Coordinates of C-alpha atoms and ligand atoms in Angstrom, one line a residue:
X1 CA -8.6 -11.4 -11.9
X2 CA -9.6 -11.1 -8.2
X3 CA -7.1 -13.8 -7.1
X4 CA -4.5 -12.2 -9.2
X5 CA -5.0 -9.0 -7.4
X6 CA -4.8 -10.7 -4.1
X7 CA -1.6 -12.4 -4.9
X8 CA 0.0 -9.1 -6.2
X9 CA -0.9 -7.4 -3.0
X10 CA 0.6 -10.2 -1.2
X11 CA 3.8 -10.1 -3.4
X12 CA 4.1 -6.4 -2.5
X13 CA 3.8 -7.2 1.2
X14 CA 7.5 -7.6 1.3
X15 CA 9.7 -6.2 3.9
X16 CA 11.4 -2.9 3.0
X17 CA 11.8 -0.9 6.1
X18 CA 12.6 -3.6 8.8
X19 CA 12.2 -1.3 11.7
X20 CA 12.6 -1.9 15.3
X21 CA 9.5 -0.6 17.0
X22 CA 9.9 1.8 19.8
X23 CA 9.2 -0.2 23.0
X24 CA 8.3 1.2 26.4
X25 CA 11.7 0.1 27.6
X26 CA 13.1 2.5 25.1
X27 CA 11.1 5.6 26.0
X28 CA 10.8 5.8 29.6
X29 CA 7.3 6.7 30.9
X30 CA 5.7 6.3 27.4
X31 CA 3.6 3.4 28.8
X32 CA 2.4 0.3 27.1
X33 CA -0.6 2.2 25.3
X34 CA 1.9 4.5 23.6
X35 CA 4.0 1.4 22.6
X36 CA 1.1 -0.2 20.9
X37 CA 0.0 2.7 19.1
X38 CA 3.5 3.4 17.8
X39 CA 3.8 -0.2 16.7
X40 CA 0.6 0.3 14.8
X41 CA 1.8 3.4 13.1
X42 CA 4.9 1.5 12.0
X43 CA 3.1 -1.5 10.7
X44 CA 0.7 0.7 8.7
X45 CA 3.7 2.4 7.4
X46 CA 5.2 -0.8 6.0
X47 CA 2.3 -3.0 5.7
X48 CA 1.3 -2.3 2.2
X49 CA 3.8 -1.9 -0.4
X50 CA 7.3 -2.6 -1.6
X51 CA 9.2 0.2 -0.2
X52 CA 6.7 1.6 2.2
X53 CA 3.5 3.3 2.4
X54 CA 3.9 6.9 3.2
X55 CA 0.6 8.0 4.5
X56 CA -1.9 5.4 5.9
X57 CA -4.6 7.0 3.9
X58 CA -4.3 9.6 1.1
X59 CA -6.5 12.5 2.1
X60 CA -9.2 13.1 -0.4
X61 CA -10.3 16.6 -0.8
X62 CA -13.7 16.7 0.7
X63 CA -14.4 13.1 1.5
X64 CA -15.5 12.5 5.0
X65 CA -16.1 16.1 5.9
X66 CA -18.7 16.3 3.2
X67 CA -21.3 14.6 5.5
X68 CA -23.1 13.3 2.6
X69 CA -23.5 16.4 0.6
X70 CA -23.2 16.1 -3.2
X71 CA -20.5 18.0 -4.9
X72 CA -20.3 18.8 -8.4
X73 CA -16.7 19.5 -9.5
X74 CA -15.4 21.9 -12.0
X75 CA -16.1 20.3 -15.4
X76 CA -12.8 21.1 -17.1
X77 CA -10.5 20.7 -14.2
X78 CA -9.0 17.3 -15.1
X79 CA -8.7 15.2 -18.3
X80 CA -6.9 12.1 -19.3
X81 CA -3.8 14.2 -19.8
X82 CA -3.6 14.5 -16.0
X83 CA -3.3 10.7 -15.7
X84 CA 0.1 9.0 -16.3
X85 CA 0.3 5.2 -16.6
X86 CA -2.8 3.1 -16.2
X87 CA -3.0 2.7 -19.8
X88 CA -5.5 -0.3 -19.7
X89 CA -7.9 1.6 -17.4
X90 CA -7.7 4.7 -19.7
X91 CA -8.4 2.5 -22.7
X92 CA -11.6 1.2 -21.1
X93 CA -12.7 4.7 -20.1
X94 CA -12.3 6.2 -23.6
X95 CA -15.2 4.1 -24.9
X96 CA -17.3 5.5 -21.9
X97 CA -16.2 9.1 -22.9
X98 CA -17.6 8.6 -26.3
X99 CA -20.8 7.2 -24.7
X100 CA -21.1 10.1 -22.3
X101 CA -20.8 12.6 -25.2
X102 CA -23.2 10.9 -27.5
X103 CA -25.5 8.6 -25.5
X104 CA -28.2 8.8 -28.3
X105 CA -25.9 7.1 -30.7
X106 CA -25.6 4.1 -28.4
X107 CA -29.3 4.2 -27.7
X108 CA -30.0 4.1 -31.5
X109 CA -28.1 1.0 -31.9
X110 CA -29.7 -0.7 -29.0
X111 CA -26.3 -1.0 -27.2
X112 CA -26.6 -1.8 -23.5
X113 CA -23.8 0.4 -21.9
X114 CA -22.3 -0.6 -18.6
X115 CA -24.2 1.3 -16.0
X116 CA -21.6 1.0 -13.5
X117 CA -17.9 0.6 -13.7
X118 CA -15.9 -0.7 -10.7
X119 CA -12.3 0.4 -10.3
X120 CA -10.4 -1.6 -7.9
X121 CA -6.9 -1.6 -6.6
X122 CA -4.8 -0.2 -3.8
X123 CA -5.3 3.3 -2.4
X124 CA -3.7 6.0 -4.3
X125 CA -3.5 4.4 -7.6
X126 CA -5.6 7.0 -9.3
X127 CA -9.0 5.7 -9.2
X128 CA -10.7 9.0 -8.2
X129 CA -8.4 10.7 -10.7
X130 CA -9.6 8.4 -13.5
X131 CA -13.2 9.0 -12.7
X132 CA -12.8 12.8 -12.7
X133 CA -10.7 12.7 -15.7
X134 CA -13.6 10.8 -17.5
X135 CA -16.1 13.6 -16.5
X136 CA -13.6 16.2 -17.5
X137 CA -13.0 14.6 -21.0
X138 CA -16.7 14.2 -21.8
X139 CA -17.4 17.8 -20.4
X140 CA -20.1 16.5 -18.0
X141 CA -20.6 17.1 -14.3
X142 CA -19.0 14.9 -11.6
X143 CA -20.7 13.9 -8.5
X144 CA -18.6 12.3 -5.9
X145 CA -19.4 10.7 -2.6
X146 CA -17.8 8.3 -0.4
X147 CA -19.5 5.0 0.7
X148 CA -18.7 5.8 4.2
X149 CA -20.9 9.0 3.9
X150 CA -24.0 6.7 3.2
X151 CA -23.5 4.5 6.2
X152 CA -25.5 6.1 9.1
X153 CA -26.7 4.9 12.5
X154 CA -30.3 5.5 11.7
X155 CA -32.1 3.2 9.3
X156 CA -33.2 4.8 6.1
X157 CA -30.8 7.8 6.2
X158 CA -28.2 6.3 3.9
X159 CA -30.9 5.0 1.5
X160 CA -32.5 8.5 1.3
X161 CA -29.0 10.0 0.6
X162 CA -28.6 7.6 -2.3
X163 CA -32.0 8.7 -3.7
X164 CA -31.0 12.4 -3.3
X165 CA -27.7 11.8 -5.0
X166 CA -29.3 10.2 -8.1
X167 CA -32.0 12.8 -8.1
X168 CA -29.6 15.6 -8.4
X169 CA -27.6 13.7 -11.0
X170 CA -30.6 13.2 -13.0
X171 CA -31.3 16.8 -13.1
X172 CA -28.0 17.5 -14.4
X173 CA -28.5 15.2 -17.3
X174 CA -25.5 13.4 -18.6
X175 CA -23.0 13.0 -15.7
X176 CA -20.4 10.8 -13.9
X177 CA -21.5 9.7 -10.5
X178 CA -18.4 8.5 -8.3
X179 CA -18.9 6.4 -5.1
X180 CA -15.6 6.0 -3.4
X181 CA -15.0 3.3 -0.8
X182 CA -18.1 1.3 -2.1
X183 CA -17.1 -1.5 0.2
X184 CA -18.5 0.6 3.2
X185 CA -22.0 0.3 2.0
X186 CA -21.7 -2.8 -0.4
X187 CA -20.1 -5.4 1.8
X188 CA -21.2 -9.1 1.5
X189 CA -24.3 -9.5 3.6
X190 CA -23.8 -11.8 6.4
X191 CA -25.2 -12.6 9.9
X192 CA -23.9 -9.2 11.1
X193 CA -25.2 -7.0 8.2
X194 CA -27.3 -4.2 9.4
X195 CA -30.8 -3.2 8.2
X196 CA -29.3 0.2 7.4
X197 CA -26.6 -1.0 5.2
X198 CA -29.0 -3.4 3.3
X199 CA -31.4 -0.7 2.7
X200 CA -28.6 1.6 1.5
X201 CA -27.3 -1.0 -0.9
X202 CA -30.8 -1.9 -2.3
X203 CA -31.5 1.7 -2.8
X204 CA -28.3 2.1 -5.0
X205 CA -29.3 -1.1 -6.8
X206 CA -32.8 0.1 -7.5
X207 CA -31.6 3.5 -8.7
X208 CA -29.1 2.0 -11.0
X209 CA -31.7 -0.2 -12.6
X210 CA -33.8 3.0 -13.1
X211 CA -31.9 4.6 -15.8
X212 CA -31.3 3.8 -19.4
X213 CA -28.7 3.9 -22.1
X214 CA -30.0 7.1 -23.6
X215 CA -29.7 8.9 -20.2
X216 CA -25.8 9.1 -20.4
X217 CA -25.2 8.5 -16.7
X218 CA -22.3 6.5 -15.7
X219 CA -21.8 5.4 -12.2
X220 CA -18.2 4.7 -11.2
X221 CA -17.3 3.1 -8.0
X222 CA -14.0 2.4 -6.4
X223 CA -12.8 -0.1 -3.8
X224 CA -9.4 -1.5 -2.5
X225 CA -11.3 -4.6 -1.4
X226 CA -13.1 -6.1 -4.1
X227 CA -13.3 -9.5 -2.4
X228 CA -15.5 -7.8 0.3
X229 CA -18.2 -6.7 -2.0
X230 CA -21.7 -8.2 -2.2
X231 CA -22.0 -10.2 -5.4
X232 CA -25.3 -8.5 -6.1
X233 CA -23.4 -5.3 -6.9
X234 CA -21.3 -7.1 -9.5
X235 CA -24.2 -8.6 -11.5
X236 CA -25.0 -7.6 -15.1
X237 CA -26.9 -4.2 -15.2
X238 CA -24.9 -3.1 -12.1
X239 CA -21.1 -2.8 -11.8
X240 CA -20.6 -5.2 -14.5
X241 CA -17.4 -3.8 -15.8
X242 CA -14.5 -4.2 -13.4
X243 CA -11.2 -2.6 -14.1
X244 CA -8.2 -3.3 -12.1
X245 CA -6.0 -0.3 -11.2
X246 CA -2.7 -1.6 -9.8
X247 CA 0.3 -0.2 -8.4
X248 CA 2.5 1.2 -11.2
X249 CA 5.5 -0.7 -12.5
X250 CA 8.9 1.0 -13.0
X251 CA 8.1 2.7 -16.4
X252 CA 4.7 3.8 -15.1
X253 CA 6.4 5.3 -12.1
X254 CA 8.7 7.2 -14.3
X255 CA 5.9 8.8 -16.3
X256 CA 4.0 9.7 -13.1
X257 CA 7.1 11.2 -11.7
X258 CA 7.7 13.1 -14.9
X259 CA 4.1 14.2 -15.1
X260 CA 4.2 15.6 -11.6
X261 CA 7.6 17.1 -12.0
X262 CA 6.5 19.1 -15.0
X263 CA 5.1 22.1 -13.0
X264 CA 8.0 22.2 -10.6
X265 CA 11.4 23.8 -11.0
X266 CA 13.3 20.6 -11.0
X267 CA 17.2 20.8 -11.2
X268 CA 18.7 19.0 -14.2
X269 CA 20.7 16.7 -11.9
X270 CA 17.4 14.9 -10.7
X271 CA 17.8 11.4 -11.9
X272 CA 14.3 10.3 -12.9
X273 CA 15.3 6.7 -13.9
X274 CA 17.0 6.1 -10.5
X275 CA 14.0 7.7 -8.8
X276 CA 11.7 5.4 -10.5
X277 CA 13.8 2.4 -9.6
X278 CA 13.9 3.4 -6.0
X279 CA 10.2 3.8 -5.5
X280 CA 9.2 0.1 -5.8
X281 CA 5.7 -0.3 -4.4
X282 CA 4.8 3.4 -4.4
X283 CA 1.3 4.4 -5.7
X284 CA 0.7 7.4 -7.8
X285 CA -0.3 9.3 -4.8
X286 CA 2.9 8.4 -2.8
X287 CA 4.9 9.5 -5.8
X288 CA 3.1 12.8 -6.1
X289 CA 3.5 13.2 -2.3
X290 CA 7.3 12.4 -2.6
X291 CA 7.8 15.3 -5.1
X292 CA 5.7 17.5 -3.0
X293 CA 7.7 16.9 0.1
X294 CA 10.9 17.5 -2.0
X295 CA 9.4 20.8 -3.1
X296 CA 8.7 21.7 0.6
X297 CA 12.4 21.0 1.5
X298 CA 13.6 23.0 -1.4
X299 CA 11.3 25.9 -0.6
X300 CA 12.7 26.1 2.9
X301 CA 16.2 26.3 1.4
X302 CA 14.9 28.7 -1.2
X303 CA 17.7 28.2 -3.8
X304 CA 15.5 28.4 -6.8
X305 CA 15.2 24.7 -7.8
X306 CA 14.4 21.2 -6.5
X307 CA 17.6 19.2 -6.3
X308 CA 18.1 15.4 -6.2
X309 CA 19.4 15.8 -2.8
X310 CA 15.8 17.3 -1.8
X311 CA 14.2 14.3 -3.4
X312 CA 16.4 11.9 -1.6
X313 CA 15.8 13.5 1.7
X314 CA 12.1 13.5 1.0
X315 CA 12.3 9.8 0.2
X316 CA 13.8 9.0 3.5
X317 CA 11.7 11.3 5.4
X318 CA 8.4 10.0 3.9
X319 CA 9.3 6.4 4.4
X320 CA 11.0 6.4 7.9
X321 CA 10.5 9.9 9.1
X322 CA 13.0 12.4 10.0
X323 CA 16.0 11.3 12.2
X324 CA 15.4 12.2 15.9
X325 CA 18.3 12.7 18.3
X326 CA 20.2 9.6 19.4
X327 CA 19.1 7.6 22.5
X328 CA 20.9 8.3 25.6
X329 CA 21.2 4.7 27.1
X330 CA 24.2 3.0 25.8
X331 CA 22.7 -0.5 26.4
X332 CA 19.6 0.3 24.4
X333 CA 21.8 1.7 21.6
X334 CA 23.7 -1.6 21.6
X335 CA 20.6 -3.7 21.5
X336 CA 19.2 -1.7 18.5
X337 CA 22.6 -1.9 16.7
X338 CA 22.5 -5.6 17.0
X339 CA 19.0 -5.9 16.0
X340 CA 19.3 -3.8 12.9
X341 CA 22.6 -5.4 11.9
X342 CA 20.8 -8.7 12.2
X343 CA 18.3 -7.7 9.6
X344 CA 21.0 -6.3 7.3
X345 CA 23.3 -9.4 7.6
X346 CA 20.5 -11.8 6.7
X347 CA 19.3 -9.5 4.0
X348 CA 22.8 -9.5 2.5
X349 CA 23.2 -13.3 2.8
X350 CA 19.8 -14.4 1.5
X351 CA 18.4 -11.5 -0.7
X352 CA 21.4 -9.8 -2.2
X353 CA 19.2 -8.7 -5.1
X354 CA 17.4 -6.3 -2.8
X355 CA 19.2 -3.0 -2.4
X356 CA 20.0 -1.9 1.1
X357 CA 19.9 2.1 1.1
X358 CA 20.3 2.9 4.7
X359 CA 20.8 1.4 8.1
X360 CA 20.1 3.5 11.1
X361 CA 20.0 3.3 14.9
X362 CA 18.7 6.8 15.2
X363 CA 15.1 7.0 16.4
X364 CA 12.8 7.8 13.4
X365 CA 10.1 10.2 13.2
X366 CA 7.6 7.5 12.4
X367 CA 8.3 5.7 15.6
X368 CA 10.9 3.1 14.9
X369 CA 13.9 2.9 17.2
X370 CA 16.0 2.0 14.2
X371 CA 15.6 0.7 10.7
X372 CA 16.9 -0.9 7.5
X373 CA 15.7 0.8 4.4
X374 CA 15.7 -1.7 1.5
X375 CA 14.4 -1.3 -2.0
X376 CA 13.2 -4.7 -2.9
X377 CA 13.8 -6.0 -6.4
X378 CA 10.8 -5.6 -8.6
X379 CA 8.8 -8.8 -8.8
X380 CA 5.3 -9.8 -9.7
X381 CA 5.3 -13.3 -8.3
X382 CA 6.9 -14.4 -5.0
X383 CA 8.6 -17.9 -4.9
X384 CA 8.4 -20.1 -1.9
X385 CA 12.1 -19.5 -1.2
X386 CA 11.8 -15.8 -1.6
X387 CA 9.0 -15.8 1.0
X388 CA 10.9 -17.9 3.4
X389 CA 13.9 -15.7 3.0
X390 CA 11.8 -12.7 3.6
X391 CA 10.6 -14.3 6.9
X392 CA 14.2 -15.1 7.9
X393 CA 15.1 -11.5 7.2
X394 CA 12.1 -10.3 9.3
X395 CA 13.1 -12.6 12.2
X396 CA 16.7 -11.8 12.1
X397 CA 16.4 -8.7 14.3
X398 CA 15.0 -10.8 17.2
X399 CA 17.4 -13.8 16.5
X400 CA 20.3 -11.5 16.6
X401 CA 19.2 -10.0 20.0
X402 CA 18.8 -13.5 21.5
X403 CA 22.0 -14.6 20.1
X404 CA 24.0 -11.7 21.7
X405 CA 22.1 -10.8 24.8
X406 CA 20.2 -14.1 25.7
X407 CA 16.5 -14.7 26.4
X408 CA 16.4 -12.4 29.7
X409 CA 17.1 -9.4 27.6
X410 CA 14.4 -9.9 24.9
X411 CA 13.0 -6.6 24.0
X412 CA 9.6 -5.7 22.6
X413 CA 11.3 -4.0 19.6
X414 CA 10.7 -7.0 17.3
X415 CA 6.8 -7.1 17.7
X416 CA 6.1 -5.6 14.2
X417 CA 8.7 -7.9 12.6
X418 CA 7.1 -10.8 14.2
X419 CA 3.6 -9.8 13.3
X420 CA 4.6 -9.4 9.5
X421 CA 6.5 -12.7 9.5
X422 CA 3.5 -14.5 10.9
X423 CA 1.3 -12.8 8.1
X424 CA 3.5 -14.1 5.4
X425 CA 3.8 -17.7 7.1
X426 CA -0.1 -17.7 7.4
X427 CA -0.3 -16.8 3.7
X428 CA 2.0 -19.6 2.8
X429 CA -0.1 -22.1 4.7
X430 CA -3.6 -20.9 4.2
X431 CA -3.5 -19.7 0.6
X432 CA -0.4 -20.4 -1.3
X433 CA 0.0 -24.2 -0.7
X434 CA 3.7 -23.4 0.2
X435 CA 3.9 -25.3 3.4
X436 CA 2.7 -28.9 3.3
X437 CA 0.0 -29.6 0.9
X438 CA 1.0 -28.0 -2.4
X439 CA -2.5 -27.6 -4.0
X440 CA -4.9 -26.8 -1.0
X441 CA -6.3 -23.4 -0.2
X442 CA -6.9 -24.0 3.5
X443 CA -8.8 -20.7 3.6
X444 CA -11.3 -21.8 0.9
X445 CA -11.5 -25.1 2.5
X446 CA -12.3 -23.6 5.8
X447 CA -15.0 -21.4 4.2
X448 CA -16.6 -24.3 2.4
X449 CA -16.2 -27.1 4.9
X450 CA -15.8 -25.4 8.2
X451 CA -12.6 -25.3 10.3
X452 CA -8.9 -24.7 9.4
X453 CA -7.7 -28.0 10.6
X454 CA -4.2 -27.8 11.9
X455 CA -3.3 -24.7 9.9
X456 CA -2.3 -22.9 13.1
X457 CA 0.1 -25.6 14.0
X458 CA 1.6 -25.6 10.6
X459 CA 2.3 -21.9 10.6
X460 CA 4.0 -22.4 14.1
X461 CA 6.1 -25.1 12.7
X462 CA 7.2 -23.1 9.8
X463 CA 7.9 -20.0 11.8
X464 CA 9.8 -22.1 14.4
X465 CA 12.0 -23.8 11.6
X466 CA 12.8 -20.7 9.9
X467 CA 13.6 -18.9 13.2
X468 CA 16.1 -21.8 14.1
X469 CA 17.7 -21.5 10.6
X470 CA 17.9 -17.7 11.0
X471 CA 19.7 -18.1 14.5
X472 CA 22.1 -20.7 12.9
X473 CA 23.0 -18.2 10.3
X474 CA 23.5 -15.3 12.7
X475 CA 25.7 -17.5 14.8
X476 CA 27.7 -18.7 12.0
X477 CA 28.5 -15.1 10.8
X478 CA 28.6 -13.5 14.2
X479 CA 31.8 -11.5 13.3
X480 CA 30.0 -9.9 10.4
X481 CA 27.1 -9.0 12.7
X482 CA 29.5 -7.5 15.3
X483 CA 31.3 -5.5 12.7
X484 CA 28.3 -3.8 11.3
X485 CA 26.8 -3.3 14.8
X486 CA 30.1 -1.6 16.0
X487 CA 30.1 0.6 12.9
X488 CA 26.5 1.6 13.6
X489 CA 27.4 2.5 17.1
X490 CA 30.0 4.9 15.9
X491 CA 28.1 6.4 12.9
X492 CA 24.5 5.9 14.0
X493 CA 23.4 5.8 10.3
X494 CA 25.2 4.3 7.4
X495 CA 24.2 4.3 3.7
X496 CA 23.6 1.0 2.1
X497 CA 26.8 0.7 0.2
X498 CA 28.9 1.4 3.3
X499 CA 26.9 -1.1 5.3
X500 CA 27.2 -3.8 2.7
X501 CA 31.0 -3.1 2.3
X502 CA 31.4 -3.8 6.0
X503 CA 29.4 -6.9 5.9
X504 CA 31.0 -8.3 2.7
X505 CA 34.6 -7.6 4.1
X506 CA 33.8 -9.4 7.4
X507 CA 32.2 -12.2 5.6
X508 CA 35.2 -12.7 3.3
X509 CA 37.5 -12.7 6.3
X510 CA 35.4 -15.4 7.9
X511 CA 35.6 -17.5 4.8
X512 CA 39.3 -17.1 4.6
X513 CA 39.7 -18.3 8.1
X514 CA 37.6 -21.4 7.7
X515 CA 39.4 -22.3 4.3
Ligands
ADP601 P1 -7.4 6.5 -5.4 O1 -8.7 7.1 -5.7 O2 -7.0 5.3 -6.2 O3 -7.1 6.2 -3.9 P2 -6.5 9.0 -6.2 O4 -7.1 9.2 -7.6 O5 -7.2 9.7 -5.1 O6 -6.3 7.5 -5.7 O7 -5.0 9.5 -6.3 C1 -4.6 10.6 -5.6 C2 -3.5 11.5 -6.3 O8 -2.4 10.7 -6.7 C3 -4.0 12.0 -7.6 O9 -4.8 13.2 -7.4 C4 -2.8 12.4 -8.4 O10 -2.1 13.4 -7.9 C5 -1.9 11.2 -7.9 N1 -1.9 10.0 -8.8 C6 -2.4 8.7 -8.6 N2 -2.2 8.0 -9.6 C7 -1.7 8.8 -10.7 C8 -1.6 8.5 -12.0 N3 -1.7 7.4 -12.6 N4 -1.1 9.6 -12.8 C9 -0.9 10.8 -12.3 N5 -1.2 11.0 -11.0 C10 -1.7 10.1 -10.2
ZN602 ZN1 13.2 -5.3 13.3

């Protein structure tokens, strides 16, 4: 299960927005520090999911600012009706609802109910929502805190907060206690672990063992890093029921979008099916955010309804940021055009199943100097060839720059592409047995036997080979690269269909010439 989750996460780390990070050469006076932080914003923007992650972290009402205070939410505010998709998780929680409503019944039969339920999965997939909905359904109070609220500098503070939380909850009688980001307090103990964190964790474990089936208390914890958790947390009598809350598939996205569209004046032209298809890799929170952005755009126009055009603009805005004015320097614009055309060309040649939606050489609000916006085909598992192609597409920006402008002109714009390509290559070597030994997890071996052997060299070799192949492909199709780059210099942003038509035409001219 855990491994499946890791792989799925990895599968979703496929390029979507191949952006060229703004470099200091592109923004005179911005300085290196500015460059690095921009790069980071961009990588957090695209590091997580298929299309993109919109906000690095969904802002949770109250979390963080609570400073450890316990909140009790309005009992009726949220029910299972507010949760679309997540059928499996809902099914597991239905039993707990019954338990919360009649704990005596379970006590009478001597049933041992799970004291703790761990919801795990990427941010924004509705873990908090599910916990709140459980409390709402059962009509019991909901106490919520974030794991990071417990972690303090002074030994003992976190532990006393845990005790205080359980004391309040006990007073309330039957209730749901929700601990978000449990990994902040429940990380695996190692040489660096602090006394404070150990004490906090121990306090939690001992509080949990102190209540009984008849009490009707359910503790729900959430994490997006289950592999980091101390195994002590997962033992029977603790968080012994673990429910994966994954990113929604296409049909699930459709139902989440429809649910959040219900209370908005959506125009009839909104194509929900198409929206669900476009939003590969979006979490429930990103989908909610998308419709909210569309509503904001529509409010500004104030024409009564939210139209498909608002949603499409919101989609672009949330992923890439709003277009900013074109760069003044002609040479820089040329470099960016070649870089972006490189990504688009290799994408078209190697991964035609992915849908290119926009290629732009306008600086984006999220700090890219230009970008390709691609909607990846929906997949659960990635094959070796798909991963290699993904790396080639990522490296194609730099390869195109080198081919056209030479080593001397190399820019810093490909840093994010290179980092992501290297992450994929490392996963292939370390975990997936996709480069060299087909059945060895170098990572596990390293943990058990120490050392990673020559894994670093193998990653390098893989990346070097893929880069050479990428350059060869660019050189073989240089006319198509030029055609798209020239069109970009004229129009600055092209929709995907237009860009693909330009590439296809140039590619078919090439093949006619060679025939
Ligand atoms: P998590 O706790 O997993 O980070 P949240 O529960 O905080 O995610 O989700 C944030 C918001 O995203 C919710 O309040 C809701 O508006 C929306 N959302 C997420 N998943 C779903 C879902 N399955 N159905 C409906 N809305 C959802
Ligand atoms: Zn790039």
